[in-house]
PDB file of C-alpha atoms and ligand atoms in Angstrom:
ATOM      1  CA  MET A   1      80.544 118.762  64.184  1.00  0.00           C
ATOM      2  CA  SER A   2      80.467 115.025  63.672  1.00  0.00           C
ATOM      3  CA  ALA A   3      83.399 112.860  64.690  1.00  0.00           C
ATOM      4  CA  ARG A   4      85.951 112.050  62.034  1.00  0.00           C
ATOM      5  CA  ASN A   5      86.100 108.334  61.167  1.00  0.00           C
ATOM      6  CA  ILE A   6      89.652 107.060  61.468  1.00  0.00           C
ATOM      7  CA  ILE A   7      91.651 103.848  61.157  1.00  0.00           C
ATOM      8  CA  ILE A   8      94.855 103.705  63.210  1.00  0.00           C
ATOM      9  CA  ASP A   9      97.556 101.576  61.590  1.00  0.00           C
ATOM     10  CA  THR A  10     100.178 100.917  64.219  1.00  0.00           C
ATOM     11  CA  ASP A  11     103.173  98.960  65.579  1.00  0.00           C
ATOM     12  CA  PRO A  12     102.984  99.588  69.362  1.00  0.00           C
ATOM     13  CA  GLY A  13     105.478 100.901  70.631  1.00  0.00           C
ATOM     14  CA  GLN A  14     105.132 103.123  73.731  1.00  0.00           C
ATOM     15  CA  ASP A  15     104.442 106.251  71.663  1.00  0.00           C
ATOM     16  CA  ASP A  16     101.892 104.338  69.569  1.00  0.00           C
ATOM     17  CA  ALA A  17     100.213 103.389  72.840  1.00  0.00           C
ATOM     18  CA  VAL A  18      99.870 107.037  73.831  1.00  0.00           C
ATOM     19  CA  ALA A  19      98.492 107.870  70.362  1.00  0.00           C
ATOM     20  CA  ILE A  20      95.849 105.145  70.677  1.00  0.00           C
ATOM     21  CA  LEU A  21      94.890 106.364  74.153  1.00  0.00           C
ATOM     22  CA  LEU A  22      94.571 109.932  72.877  1.00  0.00           C
ATOM     23  CA  ALA A  23      92.280 108.801  70.057  1.00  0.00           C
ATOM     24  CA  LEU A  24      90.106 106.627  72.283  1.00  0.00           C
ATOM     25  CA  ALA A  25      89.745 109.537  74.745  1.00  0.00           C
ATOM     26  CA  SER A  26      88.735 112.120  72.130  1.00  0.00           C
ATOM     27  CA  PRO A  27      85.183 112.661  70.843  1.00  0.00           C
ATOM     28  CA  GLU A  28      86.444 114.426  67.707  1.00  0.00           C
ATOM     29  CA  VAL A  29      87.521 111.062  66.277  1.00  0.00           C
ATOM     30  CA  ASN A  30      85.668 107.780  65.873  1.00  0.00           C
ATOM     31  CA  VAL A  31      88.083 104.834  65.766  1.00  0.00           C
ATOM     32  CA  LEU A  32      86.598 102.387  63.236  1.00  0.00           C
ATOM     33  CA  GLY A  33      89.376  99.931  63.982  1.00  0.00           C
ATOM     34  CA  ILE A  34      93.033  99.472  64.753  1.00  0.00           C
ATOM     35  CA  THR A  35      95.253  97.584  62.317  1.00  0.00           C
ATOM     36  CA  ALA A  36      98.561  96.213  63.557  1.00  0.00           C
ATOM     37  CA  VAL A  37     101.676  95.920  61.420  1.00  0.00           C
ATOM     38  CA  ALA A  38     105.174  94.583  62.024  1.00  0.00           C
ATOM     39  CA  GLY A  39     107.603  97.350  62.938  1.00  0.00           C
ATOM     40  CA  ASN A  40     109.004  98.281  66.330  1.00  0.00           C
ATOM     41  CA  VAL A  41     108.536  94.616  67.254  1.00  0.00           C
ATOM     42  CA  PRO A  42     107.151  91.629  65.272  1.00  0.00           C
ATOM     43  CA  LEU A  43     103.436  91.404  64.414  1.00  0.00           C
ATOM     44  CA  ALA A  44     102.602  88.872  67.138  1.00  0.00           C
ATOM     45  CA  LEU A  45     103.572  91.519  69.681  1.00  0.00           C
ATOM     46  CA  THR A  46     102.167  94.621  67.950  1.00  0.00           C
ATOM     47  CA  GLN A  47      98.674  93.118  67.621  1.00  0.00           C
ATOM     48  CA  LYS A  48      98.801  92.003  71.246  1.00  0.00           C
ATOM     49  CA  ASN A  49     100.071  95.397  72.393  1.00  0.00           C
ATOM     50  CA  ALA A  50      97.282  97.189  70.528  1.00  0.00           C
ATOM     51  CA  ARG A  51      94.747  95.110  72.496  1.00  0.00           C
ATOM     52  CA  ILE A  52      96.520  95.781  75.788  1.00  0.00           C
ATOM     53  CA  VAL A  53      96.174  99.521  75.129  1.00  0.00           C
ATOM     54  CA  CYS A  54      92.470  99.280  74.204  1.00  0.00           C
ATOM     55  CA  GLU A  55      91.786  97.424  77.433  1.00  0.00           C
ATOM     56  CA  LEU A  56      93.756  99.991  79.407  1.00  0.00           C
ATOM     57  CA  ALA A  57      91.574 102.692  77.834  1.00  0.00           C
ATOM     58  CA  GLY A  58      88.476 100.779  78.929  1.00  0.00           C
ATOM     59  CA  LYS A  59      87.496 100.148  75.294  1.00  0.00           C
ATOM     60  CA  PRO A  60      87.730  96.362  74.815  1.00  0.00           C
ATOM     61  CA  GLU A  61      85.016  96.593  72.141  1.00  0.00           C
ATOM     62  CA  THR A  62      87.516  98.249  69.766  1.00  0.00           C
ATOM     63  CA  LEU A  63      88.191  96.180  66.637  1.00  0.00           C
ATOM     64  CA  VAL A  64      91.837  95.144  66.383  1.00  0.00           C
ATOM     65  CA  PHE A  65      93.195  93.369  63.293  1.00  0.00           C
ATOM     66  CA  ALA A  66      96.586  91.847  62.519  1.00  0.00           C
ATOM     67  CA  GLY A  67      98.061  92.780  59.145  1.00  0.00           C
ATOM     68  CA  CYS A  68     101.354  92.254  57.347  1.00  0.00           C
ATOM     69  CA  ASP A  69     104.156  90.536  59.230  1.00  0.00           C
ATOM     70  CA  ALA A  70     106.950  91.739  56.930  1.00  0.00           C
ATOM     71  CA  PRO A  71     107.683  94.697  54.629  1.00  0.00           C
ATOM     72  CA  MET A  72     106.776  94.512  50.936  1.00  0.00           C
ATOM     73  CA  SER A  73     110.252  93.961  49.559  1.00  0.00           C
ATOM     74  CA  ARG A  74     112.830  93.562  52.283  1.00  0.00           C
ATOM     75  CA  PRO A  75     113.365  91.738  55.577  1.00  0.00           C
ATOM     76  CA  LEU A  76     111.831  93.227  58.720  1.00  0.00           C
ATOM     77  CA  VAL A  77     113.960  95.591  60.804  1.00  0.00           C
ATOM     78  CA  THR A  78     112.758  96.045  64.398  1.00  0.00           C
ATOM     79  CA  ALA A  79     113.592  98.484  67.208  1.00  0.00           C
ATOM     80  CA  GLU A  80     113.795  96.547  70.461  1.00  0.00           C
ATOM     81  CA  HIS A  81     116.821  98.713  71.304  1.00  0.00           C
ATOM     82  CA  VAL A  82     114.374 101.612  71.730  1.00  0.00           C
ATOM     83  CA  HIS A  83     111.124 100.005  72.875  1.00  0.00           C
ATOM     84  CA  GLY A  84     112.341  96.936  74.780  1.00  0.00           C
ATOM     85  CA  LYS A  85     111.698  93.271  74.070  1.00  0.00           C
ATOM     86  CA  THR A  86     107.875  93.505  74.254  1.00  0.00           C
ATOM     87  CA  GLY A  87     107.565  96.863  72.483  1.00  0.00           C
ATOM     88  CA  LEU A  88     105.785  98.219  75.555  1.00  0.00           C
ATOM     89  CA  ASP A  89     108.537  97.740  78.133  1.00  0.00           C
ATOM     90  CA  GLY A  90     108.252  99.841  81.276  1.00  0.00           C
ATOM     91  CA  PRO A  91     105.250  98.904  83.427  1.00  0.00           C
ATOM     92  CA  GLN A  92     104.133  95.343  84.182  1.00  0.00           C
ATOM     93  CA  LEU A  93     101.493  94.319  81.650  1.00  0.00           C
ATOM     94  CA  ALA A  94      98.930  91.533  81.777  1.00  0.00           C
ATOM     95  CA  ASP A  95      98.001  89.667  78.602  1.00  0.00           C
ATOM     96  CA  PRO A  96      94.843  91.066  76.958  1.00  0.00           C
ATOM     97  CA  THR A  97      91.571  89.149  77.115  1.00  0.00           C
ATOM     98  CA  MET A  98      89.734  91.026  74.338  1.00  0.00           C
ATOM     99  CA  PRO A  99      89.791  89.175  71.019  1.00  0.00           C
ATOM    100  CA  LEU A 100      91.900  89.746  67.946  1.00  0.00           C
ATOM    101  CA  GLN A 101      89.600  89.938  64.897  1.00  0.00           C
ATOM    102  CA  GLU A 102      89.992  86.990  62.544  1.00  0.00           C
ATOM    103  CA  GLN A 103      90.035  88.979  59.311  1.00  0.00           C
ATOM    104  CA  HIS A 104      93.396  90.119  57.919  1.00  0.00           C
ATOM    105  CA  ALA A 105      93.889  93.854  58.481  1.00  0.00           C
ATOM    106  CA  VAL A 106      94.421  94.554  54.769  1.00  0.00           C
ATOM    107  CA  ASP A 107      91.186  92.737  53.820  1.00  0.00           C
ATOM    108  CA  TRP A 108      89.314  94.703  56.498  1.00  0.00           C
ATOM    109  CA  ILE A 109      90.750  98.047  55.337  1.00  0.00           C
ATOM    110  CA  ILE A 110      89.715  97.280  51.746  1.00  0.00           C
ATOM    111  CA  GLU A 111      86.247  96.071  52.748  1.00  0.00           C
ATOM    112  CA  THR A 112      85.667  99.070  55.034  1.00  0.00           C
ATOM    113  CA  LEU A 113      86.783 101.656  52.488  1.00  0.00           C
ATOM    114  CA  ARG A 114      84.828 100.026  49.661  1.00  0.00           C
ATOM    115  CA  ALA A 115      81.674 100.346  51.763  1.00  0.00           C
ATOM    116  CA  ALA A 116      82.396 103.907  52.936  1.00  0.00           C
ATOM    117  CA  PRO A 117      81.088 107.113  51.317  1.00  0.00           C
ATOM    118  CA  GLU A 118      83.485 109.220  49.277  1.00  0.00           C
ATOM    119  CA  ARG A 119      86.176 111.020  51.337  1.00  0.00           C
ATOM    120  CA  SER A 120      84.808 109.807  54.654  1.00  0.00           C
ATOM    121  CA  VAL A 121      87.639 107.910  56.344  1.00  0.00           C
ATOM    122  CA  THR A 122      91.008 109.220  57.547  1.00  0.00           C
ATOM    123  CA  LEU A 123      93.908 106.777  57.748  1.00  0.00           C
ATOM    124  CA  CYS A 124      96.409 107.315  60.561  1.00  0.00           C
ATOM    125  CA  PRO A 125      99.521 105.215  59.943  1.00  0.00           C
ATOM    126  CA  ILE A 126     101.992 105.443  62.836  1.00  0.00           C
ATOM    127  CA  GLY A 127     104.202 102.503  61.872  1.00  0.00           C
ATOM    128  CA  PRO A 128     105.762 101.195  58.645  1.00  0.00           C
ATOM    129  CA  LEU A 129     103.342 101.697  55.730  1.00  0.00           C
ATOM    130  CA  THR A 130     103.084  98.035  54.660  1.00  0.00           C
ATOM    131  CA  ASN A 131      99.387  97.488  55.422  1.00  0.00           C
ATOM    132  CA  ILE A 132      98.252 100.735  53.824  1.00  0.00           C
ATOM    133  CA  ALA A 133     100.386 100.315  50.682  1.00  0.00           C
ATOM    134  CA  THR A 134      99.279  96.699  50.264  1.00  0.00           C
ATOM    135  CA  ALA A 135      95.626  97.770  50.461  1.00  0.00           C
ATOM    136  CA  LEU A 136      96.174 100.630  47.978  1.00  0.00           C
ATOM    137  CA  THR A 137      97.943  98.270  45.571  1.00  0.00           C
ATOM    138  CA  ARG A 138      95.356  95.517  45.738  1.00  0.00           C
ATOM    139  CA  ALA A 139      92.327  97.830  45.547  1.00  0.00           C
ATOM    140  CA  PRO A 140      93.268 101.258  44.134  1.00  0.00           C
ATOM    141  CA  GLU A 141      89.593 102.274  44.070  1.00  0.00           C
ATOM    142  CA  ILE A 142      89.612 102.597  47.869  1.00  0.00           C
ATOM    143  CA  LYS A 143      91.377 105.944  47.435  1.00  0.00           C
ATOM    144  CA  ASN A 144      87.978 107.513  46.802  1.00  0.00           C
ATOM    145  CA  ALA A 145      86.862 106.804  50.348  1.00  0.00           C
ATOM    146  CA  ILE A 146      89.977 108.312  51.932  1.00  0.00           C
ATOM    147  CA  GLU A 147      89.502 111.823  53.286  1.00  0.00           C
ATOM    148  CA  GLU A 148      93.154 112.178  54.235  1.00  0.00           C
ATOM    149  CA  ILE A 149      96.176 110.133  55.288  1.00  0.00           C
ATOM    150  CA  VAL A 150      97.926 111.635  58.320  1.00  0.00           C
ATOM    151  CA  LEU A 151     101.107 109.746  59.094  1.00  0.00           C
ATOM    152  CA  MET A 152     104.148 109.864  61.339  1.00  0.00           C
ATOM    153  CA  GLY A 153     107.276 109.297  59.336  1.00  0.00           C
ATOM    154  CA  GLY A 154     110.332 110.808  57.732  1.00  0.00           C
ATOM    155  CA  GLY A 155     112.483 113.749  58.616  1.00  0.00           C
ATOM    156  CA  TYR A 156     114.385 116.359  56.730  1.00  0.00           C
ATOM    157  CA  PHE A 157     116.247 119.016  58.702  1.00  0.00           C
ATOM    158  CA  GLU A 158     116.511 116.593  61.630  1.00  0.00           C
ATOM    159  CA  GLY A 159     117.934 113.798  59.458  1.00  0.00           C
ATOM    160  CA  GLY A 160     117.109 110.231  60.412  1.00  0.00           C
ATOM    161  CA  ASN A 161     116.842 108.197  63.597  1.00  0.00           C
ATOM    162  CA  ILE A 162     117.623 104.680  62.324  1.00  0.00           C
ATOM    163  CA  THR A 163     120.255 105.740  59.772  1.00  0.00           C
ATOM    164  CA  PRO A 164     121.738 109.216  59.284  1.00  0.00           C
ATOM    165  CA  ALA A 165     119.263 109.743  56.440  1.00  0.00           C
ATOM    166  CA  ALA A 166     116.138 107.759  57.337  1.00  0.00           C
ATOM    167  CA  GLU A 167     113.430 107.745  59.964  1.00  0.00           C
ATOM    168  CA  PHE A 168     112.410 104.278  61.212  1.00  0.00           C
ATOM    169  CA  ASN A 169     108.851 103.949  59.799  1.00  0.00           C
ATOM    170  CA  ILE A 170     109.932 104.880  56.276  1.00  0.00           C
ATOM    171  CA  TYR A 171     113.208 102.935  56.442  1.00  0.00           C
ATOM    172  CA  VAL A 172     111.496  99.665  57.392  1.00  0.00           C
ATOM    173  CA  ASP A 173     109.384  99.677  54.217  1.00  0.00           C
ATOM    174  CA  PRO A 174     110.511 102.316  51.685  1.00  0.00           C
ATOM    175  CA  ALA A 175     108.601 100.619  48.840  1.00  0.00           C
ATOM    176  CA  ALA A 176     105.379 100.941  50.822  1.00  0.00           C
ATOM    177  CA  ALA A 177     106.143 104.564  51.689  1.00  0.00           C
ATOM    178  CA  ASP A 178     106.728 105.327  48.019  1.00  0.00           C
ATOM    179  CA  ILE A 179     103.304 103.895  47.153  1.00  0.00           C
ATOM    180  CA  VAL A 180     101.594 106.010  49.832  1.00  0.00           C
ATOM    181  CA  PHE A 181     103.434 109.237  48.942  1.00  0.00           C
ATOM    182  CA  THR A 182     102.586 108.857  45.241  1.00  0.00           C
ATOM    183  CA  ALA A 183      98.987 107.687  45.732  1.00  0.00           C
ATOM    184  CA  GLY A 184      97.475 111.088  44.988  1.00  0.00           C
ATOM    185  CA  VAL A 185      95.528 111.084  48.252  1.00  0.00           C
ATOM    186  CA  PRO A 186      95.545 114.154  50.561  1.00  0.00           C
ATOM    187  CA  LEU A 187      98.566 113.503  52.773  1.00  0.00           C
ATOM    188  CA  THR A 188      99.826 115.160  55.954  1.00  0.00           C
ATOM    189  CA  VAL A 189     103.202 114.134  57.374  1.00  0.00           C
ATOM    190  CA  MET A 190     104.538 114.456  60.922  1.00  0.00           C
ATOM    191  CA  PRO A 191     108.312 114.061  60.481  1.00  0.00           C
ATOM    192  CA  LEU A 192     111.110 114.067  63.056  1.00  0.00           C
ATOM    193  CA  ASP A 193     111.349 117.820  62.450  1.00  0.00           C
ATOM    194  CA  VAL A 194     108.101 118.061  64.423  1.00  0.00           C
ATOM    195  CA  THR A 195     108.386 115.176  66.869  1.00  0.00           C
ATOM    196  CA  HIS A 196     111.876 116.148  68.047  1.00  0.00           C
ATOM    197  CA  LYS A 197     110.223 119.309  69.387  1.00  0.00           C
ATOM    198  CA  ALA A 198     107.651 117.284  71.381  1.00  0.00           C
ATOM    199  CA  LEU A 199     109.909 116.175  74.227  1.00  0.00           C
ATOM    200  CA  THR A 200     108.822 114.388  77.395  1.00  0.00           C
ATOM    201  CA  THR A 201     110.404 116.792  79.870  1.00  0.00           C
ATOM    202  CA  ARG A 202     110.229 115.946  83.597  1.00  0.00           C
ATOM    203  CA  PRO A 203     107.258 118.278  84.334  1.00  0.00           C
ATOM    204  CA  ARG A 204     105.332 116.823  81.380  1.00  0.00           C
ATOM    205  CA  VAL A 205     105.898 113.225  82.543  1.00  0.00           C
ATOM    206  CA  GLU A 206     104.994 114.137  86.124  1.00  0.00           C
ATOM    207  CA  ALA A 207     101.756 115.676  84.832  1.00  0.00           C
ATOM    208  CA  PHE A 208     100.859 112.220  83.481  1.00  0.00           C
ATOM    209  CA  ARG A 209     101.791 110.533  86.768  1.00  0.00           C
ATOM    210  CA  ASN A 210      99.895 113.108  88.833  1.00  0.00           C
ATOM    211  CA  MET A 211      96.611 112.239  87.123  1.00  0.00           C
ATOM    212  CA  GLY A 212      96.386 109.523  89.748  1.00  0.00           C
ATOM    213  CA  THR A 213      94.845 107.078  87.252  1.00  0.00           C
ATOM    214  CA  GLU A 214      96.049 103.784  85.792  1.00  0.00           C
ATOM    215  CA  VAL A 215      96.335 105.443  82.361  1.00  0.00           C
ATOM    216  CA  GLY A 216      98.390 108.290  83.833  1.00  0.00           C
ATOM    217  CA  ARG A 217     100.717 105.927  85.677  1.00  0.00           C
ATOM    218  CA  MET A 218     101.248 103.657  82.649  1.00  0.00           C
ATOM    219  CA  THR A 219     101.869 106.627  80.341  1.00  0.00           C
ATOM    220  CA  ALA A 220     104.454 108.022  82.772  1.00  0.00           C
ATOM    221  CA  GLU A 221     106.193 104.626  83.028  1.00  0.00           C
ATOM    222  CA  TRP A 222     106.193 104.163  79.258  1.00  0.00           C
ATOM    223  CA  THR A 223     107.659 107.587  78.636  1.00  0.00           C
ATOM    224  CA  ASP A 224     110.220 107.014  81.414  1.00  0.00           C
ATOM    225  CA  PHE A 225     111.356 103.814  79.697  1.00  0.00           C
ATOM    226  CA  PHE A 226     111.429 105.374  76.245  1.00  0.00           C
ATOM    227  CA  GLU A 227     113.404 108.285  77.605  1.00  0.00           C
ATOM    228  CA  ARG A 228     116.355 106.254  78.877  1.00  0.00           C
ATOM    229  CA  PHE A 229     117.437 105.461  75.337  1.00  0.00           C
ATOM    230  CA  ASP A 230     116.729 108.825  73.775  1.00  0.00           C
ATOM    231  CA  LYS A 231     118.415 110.892  76.465  1.00  0.00           C
ATOM    232  CA  GLU A 232     121.600 108.937  75.929  1.00  0.00           C
ATOM    233  CA  LYS A 233     121.250 109.280  72.179  1.00  0.00           C
ATOM    234  CA  TYR A 234     120.277 112.921  71.798  1.00  0.00           C
ATOM    235  CA  GLY A 235     121.389 114.367  75.123  1.00  0.00           C
ATOM    236  CA  SER A 236     118.008 116.066  75.190  1.00  0.00           C
ATOM    237  CA  GLU A 237     115.796 116.849  78.147  1.00  0.00           C
ATOM    238  CA  GLY A 238     113.380 114.075  77.246  1.00  0.00           C
ATOM    239  CA  ALA A 239     112.279 111.697  74.503  1.00  0.00           C
ATOM    240  CA  PRO A 240     110.368 112.721  71.398  1.00  0.00           C
ATOM    241  CA  LEU A 241     106.757 111.528  71.648  1.00  0.00           C
ATOM    242  CA  HIS A 242     106.334 110.812  67.925  1.00  0.00           C
ATOM    243  CA  ASP A 243     103.057 109.098  67.165  1.00  0.00           C
ATOM    244  CA  PRO A 244     100.478 111.056  69.222  1.00  0.00           C
ATOM    245  CA  THR A 245     101.204 114.096  67.028  1.00  0.00           C
ATOM    246  CA  VAL A 246      99.129 112.405  64.299  1.00  0.00           C
ATOM    247  CA  ILE A 247      96.025 112.200  66.494  1.00  0.00           C
ATOM    248  CA  ALA A 248      96.629 115.654  68.007  1.00  0.00           C
ATOM    249  CA  TYR A 249      96.609 117.091  64.477  1.00  0.00           C
ATOM    250  CA  LEU A 250      93.110 115.705  63.880  1.00  0.00           C
ATOM    251  CA  ILE A 251      91.858 117.295  67.099  1.00  0.00           C
ATOM    252  CA  LYS A 252      93.773 120.591  67.044  1.00  0.00           C
ATOM    253  CA  PRO A 253      95.413 121.250  63.653  1.00  0.00           C
ATOM    254  CA  ASP A 254      96.416 124.743  64.795  1.00  0.00           C
ATOM    255  CA  LEU A 255      99.127 123.186  66.973  1.00  0.00           C
ATOM    256  CA  PHE A 256     101.121 122.490  63.801  1.00  0.00           C
ATOM    257  CA  ASN A 257     102.764 124.440  61.012  1.00  0.00           C
ATOM    258  CA  GLY A 258     104.089 123.112  57.744  1.00  0.00           C
ATOM    259  CA  ARG A 259     104.406 123.501  54.011  1.00  0.00           C
ATOM    260  CA  HIS A 260     102.582 121.969  51.078  1.00  0.00           C
ATOM    261  CA  ILE A 261     105.556 120.543  49.172  1.00  0.00           C
ATOM    262  CA  ASN A 262     106.889 117.622  47.154  1.00  0.00           C
ATOM    263  CA  VAL A 263     108.384 114.744  49.126  1.00  0.00           C
ATOM    264  CA  GLU A 264     109.950 111.729  47.390  1.00  0.00           C
ATOM    265  CA  ILE A 265     111.092 108.495  49.020  1.00  0.00           C
ATOM    266  CA  GLU A 266     114.557 107.101  48.334  1.00  0.00           C
ATOM    267  CA  THR A 267     114.040 103.415  47.476  1.00  0.00           C
ATOM    268  CA  GLN A 268     117.363 102.551  45.798  1.00  0.00           C
ATOM    269  CA  SER A 269     120.475 103.919  47.477  1.00  0.00           C
ATOM    270  CA  ASP A 270     122.039 101.779  50.204  1.00  0.00           C
ATOM    271  CA  LEU A 271     123.403 104.899  51.834  1.00  0.00           C
ATOM    272  CA  THR A 272     120.181 106.900  52.060  1.00  0.00           C
ATOM    273  CA  LEU A 273     117.488 104.198  51.768  1.00  0.00           C
ATOM    274  CA  GLY A 274     114.171 105.406  53.179  1.00  0.00           C
ATOM    275  CA  MET A 275     115.100 109.091  53.142  1.00  0.00           C
ATOM    276  CA  THR A 276     112.213 111.516  52.711  1.00  0.00           C
ATOM    277  CA  VAL A 277     113.622 113.952  50.179  1.00  0.00           C
ATOM    278  CA  ALA A 278     111.565 116.994  51.090  1.00  0.00           C
ATOM    279  CA  ASP A 279     111.583 119.947  48.704  1.00  0.00           C
ATOM    280  CA  TRP A 280     111.148 122.407  51.572  1.00  0.00           C
ATOM    281  CA  TRP A 281     112.551 125.312  49.541  1.00  0.00           C
ATOM    282  CA  ARG A 282     110.561 124.344  46.445  1.00  0.00           C
ATOM    283  CA  VAL A 283     113.592 124.112  44.186  1.00  0.00           C
ATOM    284  CA  SER A 284     112.736 120.938  42.243  1.00  0.00           C
ATOM    285  CA  GLY A 285     109.698 122.045  40.284  1.00  0.00           C
ATOM    286  CA  ARG A 286     108.084 118.738  41.269  1.00  0.00           C
ATOM    287  CA  GLU A 287     104.414 118.882  42.138  1.00  0.00           C
ATOM    288  CA  ALA A 288     103.485 119.088  45.835  1.00  0.00           C
ATOM    289  CA  ASN A 289     102.146 115.780  47.171  1.00  0.00           C
ATOM    290  CA  CYS A 290     101.847 116.402  50.909  1.00  0.00           C
ATOM    291  CA  THR A 291     101.755 118.853  53.750  1.00  0.00           C
ATOM    292  CA  PHE A 292     105.080 118.303  55.503  1.00  0.00           C
ATOM    293  CA  MET A 293     104.946 119.690  59.009  1.00  0.00           C
ATOM    294  CA  GLY A 294     107.886 121.590  60.432  1.00  0.00           C
ATOM    295  CA  ASP A 295     106.778 123.006  63.749  1.00  0.00           C
ATOM    296  CA  ILE A 296     104.593 122.224  66.765  1.00  0.00           C
ATOM    297  CA  ASP A 297     103.289 124.138  69.768  1.00  0.00           C
ATOM    298  CA  ALA A 298     104.764 121.590  72.181  1.00  0.00           C
ATOM    299  CA  ASP A 299     103.206 123.070  75.333  1.00  0.00           C
ATOM    300  CA  GLY A 300      99.792 123.067  73.662  1.00  0.00           C
ATOM    301  CA  PHE A 301     100.335 119.494  72.484  1.00  0.00           C
ATOM    302  CA  PHE A 302     101.201 118.202  75.970  1.00  0.00           C
ATOM    303  CA  ALA A 303      98.357 120.192  77.528  1.00  0.00           C
ATOM    304  CA  LEU A 304      95.948 118.484  75.107  1.00  0.00           C
ATOM    305  CA  LEU A 305      97.449 115.053  75.824  1.00  0.00           C
ATOM    306  CA  THR A 306      97.226 115.482  79.590  1.00  0.00           C
ATOM    307  CA  GLU A 307      93.684 116.841  79.475  1.00  0.00           C
ATOM    308  CA  ARG A 308      92.476 113.987  77.252  1.00  0.00           C
ATOM    309  CA  LEU A 309      94.277 111.080  78.912  1.00  0.00           C
ATOM    310  CA  ALA A 310      92.836 112.240  82.244  1.00  0.00           C
ATOM    311  CA  ARG A 311      89.373 111.437  80.853  1.00  0.00           C
ATOM    312  CA  LEU A 312      90.281 107.718  80.770  1.00  0.00           C
ATOM    313  CA  GLY A 313      90.064 105.624  83.938  1.00  0.00           C
TER     314      GLY A 313
HETATM  315 CA1   CA B 401     104.859 103.589  65.753  1.00  0.00          CA
END
């Protein structure tokens, strides 16, 4: 089986960092490039953080591009209260030495997809959907080259994490999310309903630390930092590790269970802006536009993560 070509669109973020590490450690996926977007922290930090993670993985040859620095139609909302001032708070981090590519991420996505064979590239957005929606709007023909979009975003039975109704990635740029969800491209969604079942319990974090590698130590320190906020918030036994679920799905889809349903994005209401209105019970009669995941084999997911991250230095 040949490796699946992917583009990771990201706003690192400790959990983004773990997702990038998982991808760079896994032969089932071929990372064509990483595109940074403003989200958890501003763009200047997310593009830098993406390079820090590539260097940590021992892959400084990875192409990293900076994309949109603000959502399509509203001011940027960030999440330093979760991720810390740098976005990767926790361990001490040196500035990266690998270069940032000069081309704008959206131009590179368009150019890459225009040159790619039909249905040959999978997009993995794990931040606000601004870059992806801007590319789809400017060059709708690129849809033909997309095999699938697998994204982390939204929530239904679990509600929201930035407002009672909305998950952060969708809330930051609901207009962009609406464009992606109505693009008519095969779409798989990892909502909070899944990620809130992927908790960094003590034994799981210690398994990272016990790898005895730099990657293991950093991952443990990132999840420790991330956890302080979430434990207080949810009273749970650990923090949800959101973004790596997207990459895990590409490697081991059997870890997940969901439904092919209609999901619409609320773009108007002040109260529920950014809500993913998921027709889980299929009561609307609206046509299905995505596979909305609902469950995860969390032990299998963490076993995969630990096994793969241990392959990196
Ligand atoms: Ca993210």
